[in-house]
GROMACS .gro file of C-alpha atoms in nm:
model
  448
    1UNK     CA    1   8.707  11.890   7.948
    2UNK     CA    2   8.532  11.539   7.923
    3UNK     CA    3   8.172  11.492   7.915
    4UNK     CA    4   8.165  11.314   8.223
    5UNK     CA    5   8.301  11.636   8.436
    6UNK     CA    6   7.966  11.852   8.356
    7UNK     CA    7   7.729  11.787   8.603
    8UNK     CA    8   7.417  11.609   8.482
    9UNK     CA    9   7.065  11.739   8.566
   10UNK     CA   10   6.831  11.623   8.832
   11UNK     CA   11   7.119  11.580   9.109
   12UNK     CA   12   7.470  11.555   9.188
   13UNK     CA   13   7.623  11.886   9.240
   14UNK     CA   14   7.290  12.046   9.165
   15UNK     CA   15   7.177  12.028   9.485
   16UNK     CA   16   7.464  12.191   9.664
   17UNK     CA   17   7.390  12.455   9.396
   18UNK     CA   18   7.009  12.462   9.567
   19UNK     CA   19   7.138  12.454   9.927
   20UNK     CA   20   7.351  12.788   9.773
   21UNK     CA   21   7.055  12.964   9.630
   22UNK     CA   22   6.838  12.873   9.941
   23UNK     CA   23   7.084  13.051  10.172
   24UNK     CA   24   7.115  13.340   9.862
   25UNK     CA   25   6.688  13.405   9.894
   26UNK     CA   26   6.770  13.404  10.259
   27UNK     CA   27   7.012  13.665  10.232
   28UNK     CA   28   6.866  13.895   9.955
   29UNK     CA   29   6.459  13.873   9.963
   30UNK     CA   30   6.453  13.839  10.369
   31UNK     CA   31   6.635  14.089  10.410
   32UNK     CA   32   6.428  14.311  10.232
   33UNK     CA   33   6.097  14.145  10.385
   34UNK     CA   34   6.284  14.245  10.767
   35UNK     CA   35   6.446  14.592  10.697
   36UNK     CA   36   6.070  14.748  10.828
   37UNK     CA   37   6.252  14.722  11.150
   38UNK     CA   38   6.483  14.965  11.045
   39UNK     CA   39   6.212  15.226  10.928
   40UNK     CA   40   6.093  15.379  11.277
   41UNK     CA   41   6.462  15.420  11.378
   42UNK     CA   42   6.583  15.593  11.089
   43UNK     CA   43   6.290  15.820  11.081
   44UNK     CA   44   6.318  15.947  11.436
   45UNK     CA   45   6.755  15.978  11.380
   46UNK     CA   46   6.695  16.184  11.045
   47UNK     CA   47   6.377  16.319  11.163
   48UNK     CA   48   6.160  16.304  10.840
   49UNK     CA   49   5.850  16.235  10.750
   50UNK     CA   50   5.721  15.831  10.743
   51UNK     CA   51   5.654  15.865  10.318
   52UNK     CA   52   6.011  16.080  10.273
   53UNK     CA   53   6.192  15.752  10.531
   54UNK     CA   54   5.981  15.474  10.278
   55UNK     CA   55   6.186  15.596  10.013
   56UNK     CA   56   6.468  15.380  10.105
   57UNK     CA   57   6.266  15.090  10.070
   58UNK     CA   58   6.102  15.192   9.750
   59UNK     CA   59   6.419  15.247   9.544
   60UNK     CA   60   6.544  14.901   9.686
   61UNK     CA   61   6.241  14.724   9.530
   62UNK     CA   62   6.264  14.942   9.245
   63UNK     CA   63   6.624  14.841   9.181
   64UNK     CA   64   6.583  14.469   9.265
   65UNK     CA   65   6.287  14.466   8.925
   66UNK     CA   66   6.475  14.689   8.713
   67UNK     CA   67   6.819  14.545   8.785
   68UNK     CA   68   6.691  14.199   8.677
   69UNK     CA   69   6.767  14.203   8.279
   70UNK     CA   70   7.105  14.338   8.354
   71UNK     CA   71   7.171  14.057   8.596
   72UNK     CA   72   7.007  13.847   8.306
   73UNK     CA   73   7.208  13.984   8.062
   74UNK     CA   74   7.565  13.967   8.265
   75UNK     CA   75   7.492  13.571   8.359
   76UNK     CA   76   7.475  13.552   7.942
   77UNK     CA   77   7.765  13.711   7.852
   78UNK     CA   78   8.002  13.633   8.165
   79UNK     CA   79   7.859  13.331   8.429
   80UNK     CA   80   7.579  13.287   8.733
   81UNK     CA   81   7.897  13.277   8.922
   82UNK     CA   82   8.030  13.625   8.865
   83UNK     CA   83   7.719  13.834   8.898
   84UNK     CA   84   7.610  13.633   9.220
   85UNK     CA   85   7.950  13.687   9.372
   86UNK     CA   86   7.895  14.087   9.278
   87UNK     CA   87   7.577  14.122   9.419
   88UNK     CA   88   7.732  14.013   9.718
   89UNK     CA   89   7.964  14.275   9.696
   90UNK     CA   90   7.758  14.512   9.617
   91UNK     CA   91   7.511  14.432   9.901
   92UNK     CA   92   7.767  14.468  10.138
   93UNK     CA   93   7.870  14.798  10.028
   94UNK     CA   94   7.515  14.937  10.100
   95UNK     CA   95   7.520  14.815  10.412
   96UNK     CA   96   7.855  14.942  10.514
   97UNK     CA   97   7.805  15.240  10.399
   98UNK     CA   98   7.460  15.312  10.502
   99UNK     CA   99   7.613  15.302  10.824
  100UNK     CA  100   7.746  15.586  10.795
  101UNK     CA  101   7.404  15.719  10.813
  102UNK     CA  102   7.502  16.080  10.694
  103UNK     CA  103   7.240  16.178  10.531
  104UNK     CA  104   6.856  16.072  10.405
  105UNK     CA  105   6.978  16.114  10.066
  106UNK     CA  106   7.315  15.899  10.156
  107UNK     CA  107   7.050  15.587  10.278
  108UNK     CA  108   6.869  15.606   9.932
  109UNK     CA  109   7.186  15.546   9.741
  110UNK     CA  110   7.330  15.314   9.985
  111UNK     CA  111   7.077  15.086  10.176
  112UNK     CA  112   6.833  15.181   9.899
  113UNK     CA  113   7.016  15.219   9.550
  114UNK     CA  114   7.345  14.950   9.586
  115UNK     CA  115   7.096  14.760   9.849
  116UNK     CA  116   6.861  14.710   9.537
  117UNK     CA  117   7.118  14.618   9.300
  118UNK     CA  118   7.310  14.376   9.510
  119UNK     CA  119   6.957  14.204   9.575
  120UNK     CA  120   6.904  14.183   9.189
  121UNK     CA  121   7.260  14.067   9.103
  122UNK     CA  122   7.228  13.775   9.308
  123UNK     CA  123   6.858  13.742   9.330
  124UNK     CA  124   6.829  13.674   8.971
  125UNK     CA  125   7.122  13.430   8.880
  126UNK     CA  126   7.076  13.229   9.181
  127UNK     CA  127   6.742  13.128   9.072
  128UNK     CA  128   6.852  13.118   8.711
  129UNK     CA  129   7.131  12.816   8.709
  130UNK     CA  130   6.897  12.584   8.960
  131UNK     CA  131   6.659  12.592   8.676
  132UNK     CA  132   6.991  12.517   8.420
  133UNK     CA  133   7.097  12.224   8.677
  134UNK     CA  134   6.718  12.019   8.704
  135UNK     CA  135   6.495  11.968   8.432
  136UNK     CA  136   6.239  11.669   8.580
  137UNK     CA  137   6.307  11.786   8.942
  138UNK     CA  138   6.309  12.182   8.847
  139UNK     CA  139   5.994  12.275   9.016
  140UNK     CA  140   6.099  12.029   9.324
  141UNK     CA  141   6.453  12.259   9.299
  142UNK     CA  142   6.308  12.558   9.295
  143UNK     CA  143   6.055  12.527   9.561
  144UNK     CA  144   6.370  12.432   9.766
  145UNK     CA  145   6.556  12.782   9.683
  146UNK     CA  146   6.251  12.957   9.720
  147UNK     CA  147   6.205  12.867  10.083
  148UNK     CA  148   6.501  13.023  10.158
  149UNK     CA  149   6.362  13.342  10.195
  150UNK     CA  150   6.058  13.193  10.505
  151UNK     CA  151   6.321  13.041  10.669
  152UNK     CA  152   6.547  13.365  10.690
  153UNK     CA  153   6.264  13.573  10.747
  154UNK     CA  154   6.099  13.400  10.981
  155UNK     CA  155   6.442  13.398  11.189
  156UNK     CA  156   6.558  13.779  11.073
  157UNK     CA  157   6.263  14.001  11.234
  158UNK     CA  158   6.396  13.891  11.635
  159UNK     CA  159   6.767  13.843  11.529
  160UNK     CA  160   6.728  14.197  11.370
  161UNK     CA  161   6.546  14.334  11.676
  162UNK     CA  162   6.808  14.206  11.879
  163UNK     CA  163   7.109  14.338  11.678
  164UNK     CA  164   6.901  14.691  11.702
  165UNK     CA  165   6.888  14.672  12.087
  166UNK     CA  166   7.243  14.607  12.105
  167UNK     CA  167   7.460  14.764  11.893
  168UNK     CA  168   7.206  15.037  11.747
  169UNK     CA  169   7.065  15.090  11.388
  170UNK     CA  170   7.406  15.162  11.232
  171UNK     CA  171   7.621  14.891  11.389
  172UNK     CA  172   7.309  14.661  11.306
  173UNK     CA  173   7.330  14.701  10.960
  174UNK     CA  174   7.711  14.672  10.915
  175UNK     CA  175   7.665  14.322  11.098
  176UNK     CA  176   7.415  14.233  10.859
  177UNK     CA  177   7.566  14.380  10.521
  178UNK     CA  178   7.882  14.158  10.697
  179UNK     CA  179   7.674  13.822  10.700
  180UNK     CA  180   7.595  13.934  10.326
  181UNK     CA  181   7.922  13.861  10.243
  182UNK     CA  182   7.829  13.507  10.262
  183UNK     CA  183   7.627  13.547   9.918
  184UNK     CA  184   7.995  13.568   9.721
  185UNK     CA  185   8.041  13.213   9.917
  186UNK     CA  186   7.751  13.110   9.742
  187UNK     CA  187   7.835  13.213   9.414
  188UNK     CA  188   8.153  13.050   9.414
  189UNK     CA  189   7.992  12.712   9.484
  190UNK     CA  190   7.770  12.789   9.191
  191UNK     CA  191   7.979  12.583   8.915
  192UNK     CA  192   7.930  12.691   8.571
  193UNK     CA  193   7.715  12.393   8.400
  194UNK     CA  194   7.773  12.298   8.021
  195UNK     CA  195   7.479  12.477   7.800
  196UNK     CA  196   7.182  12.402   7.927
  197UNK     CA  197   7.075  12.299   7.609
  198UNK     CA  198   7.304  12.006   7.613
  199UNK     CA  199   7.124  11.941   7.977
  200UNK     CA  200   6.792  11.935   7.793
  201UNK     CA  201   6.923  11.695   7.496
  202UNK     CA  202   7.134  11.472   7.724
  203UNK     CA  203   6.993  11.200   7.615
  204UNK     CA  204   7.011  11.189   7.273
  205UNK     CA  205   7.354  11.345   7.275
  206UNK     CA  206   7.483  10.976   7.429
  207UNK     CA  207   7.282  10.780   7.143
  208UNK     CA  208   7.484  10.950   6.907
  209UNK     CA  209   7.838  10.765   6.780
  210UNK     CA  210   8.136  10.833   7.026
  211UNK     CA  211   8.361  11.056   6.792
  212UNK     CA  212   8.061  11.277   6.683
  213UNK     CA  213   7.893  11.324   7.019
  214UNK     CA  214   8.212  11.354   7.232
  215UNK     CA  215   8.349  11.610   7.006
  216UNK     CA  216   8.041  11.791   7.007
  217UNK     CA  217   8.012  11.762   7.395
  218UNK     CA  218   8.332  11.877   7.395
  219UNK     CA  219   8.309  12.195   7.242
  220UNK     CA  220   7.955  12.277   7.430
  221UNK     CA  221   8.167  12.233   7.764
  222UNK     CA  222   8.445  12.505   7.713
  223UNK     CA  223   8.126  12.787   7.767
  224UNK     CA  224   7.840  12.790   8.020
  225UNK     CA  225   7.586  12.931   7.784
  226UNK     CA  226   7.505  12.883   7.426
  227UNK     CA  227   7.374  13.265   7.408
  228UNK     CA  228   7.600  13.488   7.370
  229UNK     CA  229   7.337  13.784   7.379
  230UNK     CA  230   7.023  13.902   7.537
  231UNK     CA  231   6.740  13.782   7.387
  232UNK     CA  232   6.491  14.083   7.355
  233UNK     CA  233   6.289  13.931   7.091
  234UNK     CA  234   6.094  13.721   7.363
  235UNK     CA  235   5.836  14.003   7.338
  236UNK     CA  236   5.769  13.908   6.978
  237UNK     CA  237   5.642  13.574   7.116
  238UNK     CA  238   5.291  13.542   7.216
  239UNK     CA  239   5.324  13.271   7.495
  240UNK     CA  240   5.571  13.509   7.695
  241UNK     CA  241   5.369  13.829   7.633
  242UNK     CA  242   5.050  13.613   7.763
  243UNK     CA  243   5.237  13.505   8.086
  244UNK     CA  244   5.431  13.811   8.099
  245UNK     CA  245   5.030  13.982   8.134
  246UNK     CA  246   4.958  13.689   8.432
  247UNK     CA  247   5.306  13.853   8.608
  248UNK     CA  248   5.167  14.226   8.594
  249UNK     CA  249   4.818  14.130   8.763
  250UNK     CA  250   4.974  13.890   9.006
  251UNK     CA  251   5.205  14.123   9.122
  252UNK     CA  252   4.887  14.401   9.202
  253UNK     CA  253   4.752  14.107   9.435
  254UNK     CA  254   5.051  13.995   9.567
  255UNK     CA  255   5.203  14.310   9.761
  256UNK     CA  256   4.844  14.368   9.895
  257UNK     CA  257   4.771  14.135  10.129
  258UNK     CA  258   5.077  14.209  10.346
  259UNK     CA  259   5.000  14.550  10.373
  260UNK     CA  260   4.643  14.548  10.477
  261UNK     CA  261   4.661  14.232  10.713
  262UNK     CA  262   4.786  14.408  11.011
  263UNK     CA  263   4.540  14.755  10.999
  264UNK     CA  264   4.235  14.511  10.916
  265UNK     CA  265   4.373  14.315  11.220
  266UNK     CA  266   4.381  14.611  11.436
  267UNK     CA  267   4.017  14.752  11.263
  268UNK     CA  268   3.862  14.402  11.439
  269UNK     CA  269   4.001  14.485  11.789
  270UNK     CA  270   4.279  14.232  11.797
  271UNK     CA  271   4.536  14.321  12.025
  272UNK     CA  272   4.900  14.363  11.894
  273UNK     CA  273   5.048  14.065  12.031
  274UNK     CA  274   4.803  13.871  11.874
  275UNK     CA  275   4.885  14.082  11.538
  276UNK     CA  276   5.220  13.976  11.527
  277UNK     CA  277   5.131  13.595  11.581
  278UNK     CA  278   4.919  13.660  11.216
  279UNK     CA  279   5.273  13.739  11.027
  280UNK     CA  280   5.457  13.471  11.192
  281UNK     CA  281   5.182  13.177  11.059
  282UNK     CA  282   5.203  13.333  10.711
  283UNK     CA  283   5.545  13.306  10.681
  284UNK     CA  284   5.508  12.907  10.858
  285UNK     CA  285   5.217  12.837  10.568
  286UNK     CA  286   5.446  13.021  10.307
  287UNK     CA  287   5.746  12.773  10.382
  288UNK     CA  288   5.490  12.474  10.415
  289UNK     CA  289   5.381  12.575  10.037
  290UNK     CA  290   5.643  12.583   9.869
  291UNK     CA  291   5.804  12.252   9.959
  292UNK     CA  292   5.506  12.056   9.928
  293UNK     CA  293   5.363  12.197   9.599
  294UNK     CA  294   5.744  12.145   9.469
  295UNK     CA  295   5.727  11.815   9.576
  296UNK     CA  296   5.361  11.747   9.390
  297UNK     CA  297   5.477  11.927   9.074
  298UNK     CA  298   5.812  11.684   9.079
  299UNK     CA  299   5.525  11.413   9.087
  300UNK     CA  300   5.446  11.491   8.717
  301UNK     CA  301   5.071  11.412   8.789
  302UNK     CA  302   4.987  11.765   8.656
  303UNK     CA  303   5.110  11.985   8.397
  304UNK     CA  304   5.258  12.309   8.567
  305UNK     CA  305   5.052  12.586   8.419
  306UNK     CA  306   4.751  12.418   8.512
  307UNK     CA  307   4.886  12.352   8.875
  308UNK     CA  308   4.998  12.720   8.887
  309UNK     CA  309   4.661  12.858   8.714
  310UNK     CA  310   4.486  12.608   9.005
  311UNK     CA  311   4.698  12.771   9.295
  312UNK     CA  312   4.648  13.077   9.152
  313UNK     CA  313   4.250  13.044   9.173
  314UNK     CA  314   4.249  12.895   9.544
  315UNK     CA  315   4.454  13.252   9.604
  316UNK     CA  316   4.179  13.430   9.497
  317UNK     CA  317   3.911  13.260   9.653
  318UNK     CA  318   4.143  13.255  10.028
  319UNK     CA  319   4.160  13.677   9.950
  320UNK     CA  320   3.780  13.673   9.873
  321UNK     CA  321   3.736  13.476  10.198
  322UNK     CA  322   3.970  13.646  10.449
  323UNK     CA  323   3.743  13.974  10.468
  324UNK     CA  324   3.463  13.808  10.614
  325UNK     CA  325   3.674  13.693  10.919
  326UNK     CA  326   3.584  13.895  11.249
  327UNK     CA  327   3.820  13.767  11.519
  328UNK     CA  328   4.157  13.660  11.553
  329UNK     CA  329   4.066  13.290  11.486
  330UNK     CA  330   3.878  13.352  11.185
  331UNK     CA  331   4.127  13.553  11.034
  332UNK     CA  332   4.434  13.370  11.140
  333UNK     CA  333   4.255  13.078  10.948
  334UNK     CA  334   4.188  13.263  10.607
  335UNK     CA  335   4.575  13.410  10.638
  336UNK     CA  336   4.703  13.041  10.688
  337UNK     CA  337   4.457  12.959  10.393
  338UNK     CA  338   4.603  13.228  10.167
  339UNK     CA  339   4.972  13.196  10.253
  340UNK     CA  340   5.008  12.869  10.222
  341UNK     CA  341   4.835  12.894   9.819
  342UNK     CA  342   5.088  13.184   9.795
  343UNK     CA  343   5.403  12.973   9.853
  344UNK     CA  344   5.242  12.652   9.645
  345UNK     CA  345   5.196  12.991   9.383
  346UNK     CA  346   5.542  13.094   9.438
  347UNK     CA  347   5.722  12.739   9.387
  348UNK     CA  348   5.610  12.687   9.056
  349UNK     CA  349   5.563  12.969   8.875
  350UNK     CA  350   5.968  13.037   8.743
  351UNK     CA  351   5.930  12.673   8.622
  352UNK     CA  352   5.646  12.752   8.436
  353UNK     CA  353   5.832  13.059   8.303
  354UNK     CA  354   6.099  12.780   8.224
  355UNK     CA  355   5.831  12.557   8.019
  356UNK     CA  356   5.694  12.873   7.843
  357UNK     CA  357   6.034  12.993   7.717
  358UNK     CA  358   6.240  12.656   7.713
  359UNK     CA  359   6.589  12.689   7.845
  360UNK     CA  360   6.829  12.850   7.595
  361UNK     CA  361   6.624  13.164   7.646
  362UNK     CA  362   6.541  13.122   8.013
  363UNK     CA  363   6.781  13.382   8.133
  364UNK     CA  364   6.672  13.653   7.916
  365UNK     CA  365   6.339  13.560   8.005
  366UNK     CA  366   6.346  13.589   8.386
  367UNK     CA  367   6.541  13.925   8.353
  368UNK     CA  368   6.225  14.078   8.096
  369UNK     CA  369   5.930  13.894   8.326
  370UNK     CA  370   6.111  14.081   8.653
  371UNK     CA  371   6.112  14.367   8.465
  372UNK     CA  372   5.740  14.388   8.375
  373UNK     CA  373   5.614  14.202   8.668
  374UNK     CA  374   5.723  14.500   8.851
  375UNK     CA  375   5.531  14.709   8.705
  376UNK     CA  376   5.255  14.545   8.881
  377UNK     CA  377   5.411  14.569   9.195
  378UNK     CA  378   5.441  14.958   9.190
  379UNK     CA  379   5.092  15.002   9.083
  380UNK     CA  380   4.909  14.723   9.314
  381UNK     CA  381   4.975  14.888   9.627
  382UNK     CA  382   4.837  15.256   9.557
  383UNK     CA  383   4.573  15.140   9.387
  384UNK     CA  384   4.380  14.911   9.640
  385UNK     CA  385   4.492  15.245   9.944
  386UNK     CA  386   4.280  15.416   9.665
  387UNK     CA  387   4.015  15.185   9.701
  388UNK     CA  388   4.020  15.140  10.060
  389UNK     CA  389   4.006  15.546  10.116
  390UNK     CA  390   3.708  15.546   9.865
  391UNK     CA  391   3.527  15.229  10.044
  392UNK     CA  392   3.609  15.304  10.406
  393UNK     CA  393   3.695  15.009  10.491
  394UNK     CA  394   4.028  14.762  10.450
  395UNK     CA  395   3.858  14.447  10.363
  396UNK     CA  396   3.815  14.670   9.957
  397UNK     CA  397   4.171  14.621   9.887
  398UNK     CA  398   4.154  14.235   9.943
  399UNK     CA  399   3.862  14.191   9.711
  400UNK     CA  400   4.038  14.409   9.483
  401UNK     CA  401   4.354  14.194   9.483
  402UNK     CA  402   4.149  13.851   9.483
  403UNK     CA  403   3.951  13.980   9.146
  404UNK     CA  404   4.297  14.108   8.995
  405UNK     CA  405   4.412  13.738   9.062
  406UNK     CA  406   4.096  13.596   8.924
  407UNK     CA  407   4.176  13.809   8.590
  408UNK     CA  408   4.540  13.720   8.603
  409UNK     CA  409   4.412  13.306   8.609
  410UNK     CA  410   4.186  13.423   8.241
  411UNK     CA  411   4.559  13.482   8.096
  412UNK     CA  412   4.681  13.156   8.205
  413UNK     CA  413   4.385  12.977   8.042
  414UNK     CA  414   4.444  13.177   7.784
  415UNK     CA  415   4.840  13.005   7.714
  416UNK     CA  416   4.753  12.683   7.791
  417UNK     CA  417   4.476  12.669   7.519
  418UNK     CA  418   4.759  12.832   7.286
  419UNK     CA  419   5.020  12.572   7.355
  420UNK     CA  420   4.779  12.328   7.264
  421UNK     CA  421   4.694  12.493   6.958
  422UNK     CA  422   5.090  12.511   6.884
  423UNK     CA  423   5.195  12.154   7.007
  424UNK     CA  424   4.883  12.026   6.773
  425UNK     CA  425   4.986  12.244   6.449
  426UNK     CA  426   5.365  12.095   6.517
  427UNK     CA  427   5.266  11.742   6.554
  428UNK     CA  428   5.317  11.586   6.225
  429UNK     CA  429   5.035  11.416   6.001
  430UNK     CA  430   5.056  11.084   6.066
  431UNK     CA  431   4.756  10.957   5.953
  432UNK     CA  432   4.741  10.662   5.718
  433UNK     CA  433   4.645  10.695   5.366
  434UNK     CA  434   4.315  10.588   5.319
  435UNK     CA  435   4.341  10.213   5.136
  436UNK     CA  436   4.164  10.188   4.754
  437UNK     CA  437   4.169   9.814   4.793
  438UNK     CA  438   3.805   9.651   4.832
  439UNK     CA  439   3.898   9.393   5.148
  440UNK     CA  440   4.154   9.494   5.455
  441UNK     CA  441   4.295   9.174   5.399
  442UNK     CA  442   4.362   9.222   5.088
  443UNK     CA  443   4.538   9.541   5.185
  444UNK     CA  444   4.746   9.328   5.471
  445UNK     CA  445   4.872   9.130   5.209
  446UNK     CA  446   4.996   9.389   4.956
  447UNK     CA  447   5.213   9.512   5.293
  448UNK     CA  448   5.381   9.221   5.326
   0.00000   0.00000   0.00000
């Protein structure tokens, strides 16, 4: 294979490869986000109790975090390609099977275990290779991808609705484990890309003469990755650890919100109708986010931890905020307010992960942070119920998650001021030695 036939970074093919993982979020995350639809129906058909029914959705999410260094590890040893074209398959297979609705126990490993996994399996490496395809335009490309996931969901809770209506719960999600077919589509337009460390070094690999660097180039080419393993060492290195911390107490904060924005809406007297209009402008904001903060961080203008660690504070303050709101206009203002610094949140924090790690060790990276972050994610929720059944009142959980975030911003500070430290103890001593001449002049004439 010639040089010329890997796709360069920054553009080209990488942006079907975007346009691939959009419709992959879509697909995987929404999905997820939606399936609530699915919970009163399979309740009253299996007639359980609501917490024995959110099981299936717990194992799904508990599958998607754990799943994520095996997808990791897979896209190291095999391609993105593979895995993202298995997840499909696997997605599909909970779905058509779940249809079969034969037991509550039958859902958990269907819809909920193979659900999970299929989410993580293509989840994982679809957001992976856009960061191997960009490096200047990587936050812009994954603030694309990201979107994915408003766009579907916005569109997925009345399509959903409707496919319940008309063909019931279990031909509605065969249809829909059918349309997730469309994620092996994706991974086959997701081209393996020359190491990514020969993406990072592009230019300095043409400087070099044309037998050495073609040959070289060459060789990189016949495998996608220069990694042959999974690189568990990363929690050896402080910089991860310290942003692997920020992932843990973002996720508390993040899964909050959600769940206590329609019960505080209903606590103020806002009718239901008017509820739903609340989770329809958070997903509008969400999308709005994300592409514009992509957009800024392609700008270069700001260096993406502090962007991320400034998003991350305006999150805080919007959840500090939103509790004081007493009527629908109030709080629809503070929920635009705090989805909107979600999805400017959301669109840059992988490429900060990128920038932490650098790219040879990205995939392993993303696999370990989605496997700690979640650990976050399972605690978050119970403990702000906890606080709201101790307080009384549903506005204690969203001061609990805006403090958590304000925490979670300390660790942030925390990296940047030890990448400093690092890039200053690297930078070679380039001082000039001190002259023992009397005159400067003098001095100028002994260097010439």
């Amino acid at each position: 294979m010639q040089a010329k036939d890997s796709n360069p970074p920054d553009g080209g093919y990488g942006w079907v490869v975007v346009v691939s993982a959009f419709i992959v979020m879509g697909l995987t995350v929404a999905v997820l986000k939606t399936f609530g639809l699915f919970f009163v129906e399979i309740q009253q058909h299996f007639d359980e109790l609501a917490s024995t029914t959110s099981w299936i959705t717990s194992v799904t999410i508990a599958i998607f975090h754990l799943g994520a260094p095996v997808a990791s590890s897979l896209c190291v040893r095999y391609t993105h390609r593979a895995v993202v074209i298995t997840g499909g398959l696997l997605a599909f297979s909970g779905m058509a099977l779940g249809f079969l609705g034969l037991n509550i126990v039958w859902m958990y490993a269907t819809t909920g275990f193979l659900q999970g996994l299929g989410i993580s399996f293509s989840w994982t490496p679809a957001i992976s290779i856009v960061s191997h395809y960009f490096s200047k335009k990587r936050a812009l490309a994954n603030a694309i991808a990201s979107a994915g996931e408003c766009a579907f969901a916005f569109t997925f809770g009345p399509f959903f609705q409707w496919l319940i209506s008309q063909y019931g719960w279990k031909g509605a999600l065969l249809i829909i484990g059918g349309i997730q077919l469309n994620i092996c589509v994706c991974g086959v337009l997701m081209r393996p890309l020359a190491s990514s460390c020969l993406l990072e070094a592009s230019h300095s690999e043409r400087e070099t003469p044309p037998g050495d660097g073609a040959s070289r180039i060459d060789k990189e080419d016949k495998s996608p990755t220069t990694h042959k393993t999974f690189n568990w060492m990363l929690l050896r290195r402080p910089e991860f650890v310290l942003y692997a911390i920020f992932g843990i107490l973002a996720a508390m904060s993040f899964f909050v919100p959600p769940l206590f924005l329609v019960p505080l809406s209903y606590s103020l007297g806002i009718d239901e109708s008017w509820t739903a209009s609340l989770l329809s402008i958070l997903a509008t904001v969400d999308f709005a986010g994300r592409l514009l903060c992509g957009w800024y961080a392609n700008l270069h203008i700001t260096k993406t931890v502090h962007l991320l660690t400034m998003t991350i504070t305006l999150i805080s303050t919007s959840l500090m905020l939103l509790p004081l709101a007493n009527n629908y206009l109030s709080l629809a203002i503070f929920t635009g307010f705090y989805g909107f610094f979600f999805g400017t949140t959301v669109a840059v924090h992988i490429t900060v992960l990128a920038d932490v790690v650098g790219m040879p060790d990205f995939d392993s990276a993303l696999g370990l942070f989605m496997l700690i972050r979640s650990a976050g994610g399972f605690v978050g929720p119970p403990l702000a119920g906890l606080i709201v059944d101790m307080a009384g009142d549903y506005r204690a959980g969203f001061y609990m998650a805006g403090a958590t975030l304000v925490l979670s911003a300390g660790f942030l500070v925390t990296l940047d001021q030890f990448q400093q430290r690092k890039e200053r103890g690297s930078q070679p001593n380039t001082k000039p030695e001190k002259s023992t001449l009397p005159y400067p002049s003098l001095h100028l004439l002994k260097l010439q």
